[in-house]
Amino acid sequence: VSGLAVLTAFAIAGQTSSNPFIGFWKQNLERSKMNGTPPPGYTNFRHYEQQAVGWMAHTISYNWSQGADFSFTTVRYDGKEYPVYTSSTLGAYLGPGTKPSRTVSFKKISDHILEFTDRENGTVSTTGICTVSADGKTLTEDDRSFDAQGNERSHTIAVFERQ
């Protein structure tokens, strides 16, 4: 299945919801503030989908020279840690059942603002705030990444537009 077909399926699956995060988003690289310049052909998509027990987040990044990478998780807004599966960890989980070393937790600040924390092997690796604009057309992720000693490595602002 081509990446475009998968992304099209995500877009079609996007449903209207009272949760403004739910839907399909594409990063606007010109409006984003990232450390360094993304490689030519780089794209980043998000798809948030309502689930019976919370919501599922899919991320697909594509770099023409390195191919596609993905991550997904199913979470609740309860501040608890949930596993994050990636291209490299999904096979280890499906085969021998090895749980991924990366987790994420979300807290709902308001209907349009979420706070998140990523951990790698229990150590905080990224924290941030996700905000959906009042008109529901823009999702902004403001995050800070940290090294294993807790020193800030980077600060990025990723701007996504609803598709």
Coordinates of C-alpha atoms in Angstrom, one line a residue:
V1 CA 0.0 0.0 0.0
S2 CA 1.4 3.4 -1.0
G3 CA 1.9 6.1 1.6
L4 CA -0.5 8.3 -0.3
A5 CA -3.2 5.6 -0.2
V6 CA -2.7 5.3 3.6
L7 CA -2.9 9.0 4.1
T8 CA -6.0 9.2 1.9
A9 CA -7.6 6.5 4.0
F10 CA -6.8 8.6 7.1
A11 CA -8.3 11.7 5.6
I12 CA -11.5 9.8 4.7
A13 CA -11.7 8.3 8.1
G14 CA -11.6 11.8 9.8
Q15 CA -15.0 12.5 11.3
T16 CA -16.5 15.5 12.8
S17 CA -16.5 15.5 16.6
S18 CA -17.0 17.8 19.5
N19 CA -13.2 17.2 20.2
P20 CA -11.5 19.8 18.0
F21 CA -8.3 17.6 17.8
I22 CA -10.0 14.8 16.0
G23 CA -9.2 14.8 12.2
F24 CA -6.4 14.8 9.7
W25 CA -3.7 17.5 9.9
K26 CA -0.7 18.3 7.6
Q27 CA 2.3 20.3 8.9
N28 CA 2.9 23.7 7.2
L29 CA 6.7 23.8 7.2
E30 CA 6.8 27.5 6.3
R31 CA 4.8 28.5 9.4
S32 CA 6.6 26.1 11.7
K33 CA 9.8 26.9 13.6
M34 CA 12.1 24.0 13.7
N35 CA 15.7 23.4 14.6
G36 CA 17.5 23.2 11.3
T37 CA 15.9 22.8 7.9
P38 CA 13.9 19.8 7.0
P39 CA 15.3 17.7 4.2
P40 CA 13.8 18.2 0.7
G41 CA 10.5 16.3 0.3
Y42 CA 9.9 16.1 4.1
T43 CA 6.2 16.0 5.1
N44 CA 4.5 15.4 8.4
F45 CA 0.9 14.3 9.0
R46 CA -1.2 13.8 12.1
H47 CA -4.5 11.9 12.4
Y48 CA -6.4 11.9 15.6
E49 CA -9.3 9.5 15.8
Q50 CA -11.9 9.1 18.6
Q51 CA -11.9 5.7 20.3
A52 CA -14.4 4.2 22.8
V53 CA -11.8 4.5 25.6
G54 CA -10.0 7.7 24.5
W55 CA -8.4 8.7 21.2
M56 CA -5.8 7.3 18.9
A57 CA -3.0 9.4 17.5
H58 CA -1.2 8.5 14.2
T59 CA 1.9 10.4 13.0
I60 CA 3.4 9.8 9.6
S61 CA 6.6 11.5 8.6
Y62 CA 8.0 11.1 5.1
N63 CA 11.4 12.1 3.8
W64 CA 12.1 11.2 0.2
S65 CA 15.6 10.1 0.9
Q66 CA 14.9 8.0 4.0
G67 CA 11.3 6.8 3.4
A68 CA 8.3 6.9 5.8
D69 CA 8.2 6.6 9.5
F70 CA 5.2 6.4 11.7
S71 CA 4.1 6.4 15.3
F72 CA 0.8 5.7 17.0
T73 CA -0.7 5.4 20.4
T74 CA -4.1 5.2 22.0
V75 CA -4.5 7.5 25.0
R76 CA -6.8 9.2 27.5
Y77 CA -6.6 12.7 28.9
D78 CA -5.8 11.3 32.4
G79 CA -2.0 12.0 32.7
K80 CA -1.2 8.3 32.7
E81 CA 1.6 6.9 30.5
Y82 CA 0.6 5.0 27.3
P83 CA 3.0 3.1 25.0
V84 CA 4.0 4.7 21.7
Y85 CA 4.6 2.3 18.8
T86 CA 6.9 3.3 15.9
S87 CA 8.2 1.7 12.7
S88 CA 11.1 0.2 14.7
T89 CA 9.2 -0.9 17.8
L90 CA 6.0 -2.4 16.3
G91 CA 7.7 -5.5 15.0
A92 CA 9.4 -6.2 18.3
Y93 CA 6.0 -5.9 20.0
L94 CA 4.1 -8.1 17.5
G95 CA 6.8 -10.7 17.5
P96 CA 8.1 -11.5 21.0
G97 CA 5.8 -9.0 22.7
T98 CA 8.5 -6.5 23.7
K99 CA 6.9 -3.3 25.0
P100 CA 8.2 0.0 23.5
S101 CA 10.6 2.1 25.6
R102 CA 8.7 5.3 24.6
T103 CA 5.5 6.4 26.4
V104 CA 3.3 9.5 26.2
S105 CA 0.8 11.1 28.6
F106 CA -1.8 13.7 28.0
K107 CA -3.7 16.1 30.2
K108 CA -6.6 18.2 29.0
I109 CA -6.1 21.8 29.9
S110 CA -9.2 23.0 28.1
D111 CA -11.3 21.9 25.1
H112 CA -8.7 23.4 22.7
I113 CA -5.4 22.8 24.8
L114 CA -3.6 19.6 25.7
E115 CA -0.4 19.2 27.6
F116 CA 1.8 16.2 26.8
T117 CA 4.9 14.5 28.1
D118 CA 7.0 11.9 26.2
R119 CA 9.3 9.6 28.1
E120 CA 12.0 7.3 26.9
N121 CA 12.8 4.5 29.4
G122 CA 11.0 6.5 32.1
T123 CA 13.0 9.7 31.5
V124 CA 11.2 12.8 30.2
S125 CA 12.3 13.4 26.6
T126 CA 9.8 15.9 25.4
T127 CA 7.1 18.1 26.9
G128 CA 4.7 20.4 25.2
I129 CA 1.4 22.0 24.6
C130 CA -1.0 21.3 21.7
T131 CA -3.5 24.0 20.8
V132 CA -6.3 23.9 18.3
S133 CA -7.4 27.4 17.1
A134 CA -10.9 28.7 17.9
D135 CA -11.9 28.2 14.2
G136 CA -10.6 24.6 14.3
K137 CA -8.4 25.0 11.3
T138 CA -4.9 25.1 12.9
L139 CA -3.2 22.8 15.4
T140 CA 0.0 24.2 17.0
E141 CA 2.4 22.0 18.9
D142 CA 4.9 23.9 21.0
D143 CA 7.4 21.4 22.4
R144 CA 10.8 21.2 24.1
S145 CA 13.1 18.2 23.9
F146 CA 15.5 17.1 26.6
D147 CA 18.6 14.9 26.7
A148 CA 19.0 12.1 29.3
Q149 CA 20.4 14.6 31.9
G150 CA 17.3 16.8 31.6
N151 CA 19.1 19.6 29.6
E152 CA 17.0 21.2 26.9
R153 CA 18.1 20.1 23.4
S154 CA 15.6 21.9 21.3
H155 CA 12.4 24.0 21.1
T156 CA 10.1 23.7 18.1
I157 CA 6.8 25.1 17.1
A158 CA 5.0 22.8 14.6
V159 CA 2.0 24.3 12.8
F160 CA -0.5 21.9 11.3
E161 CA -3.5 22.7 9.1
R162 CA -6.7 20.7 9.0
Q163 CA -7.2 18.8 5.8

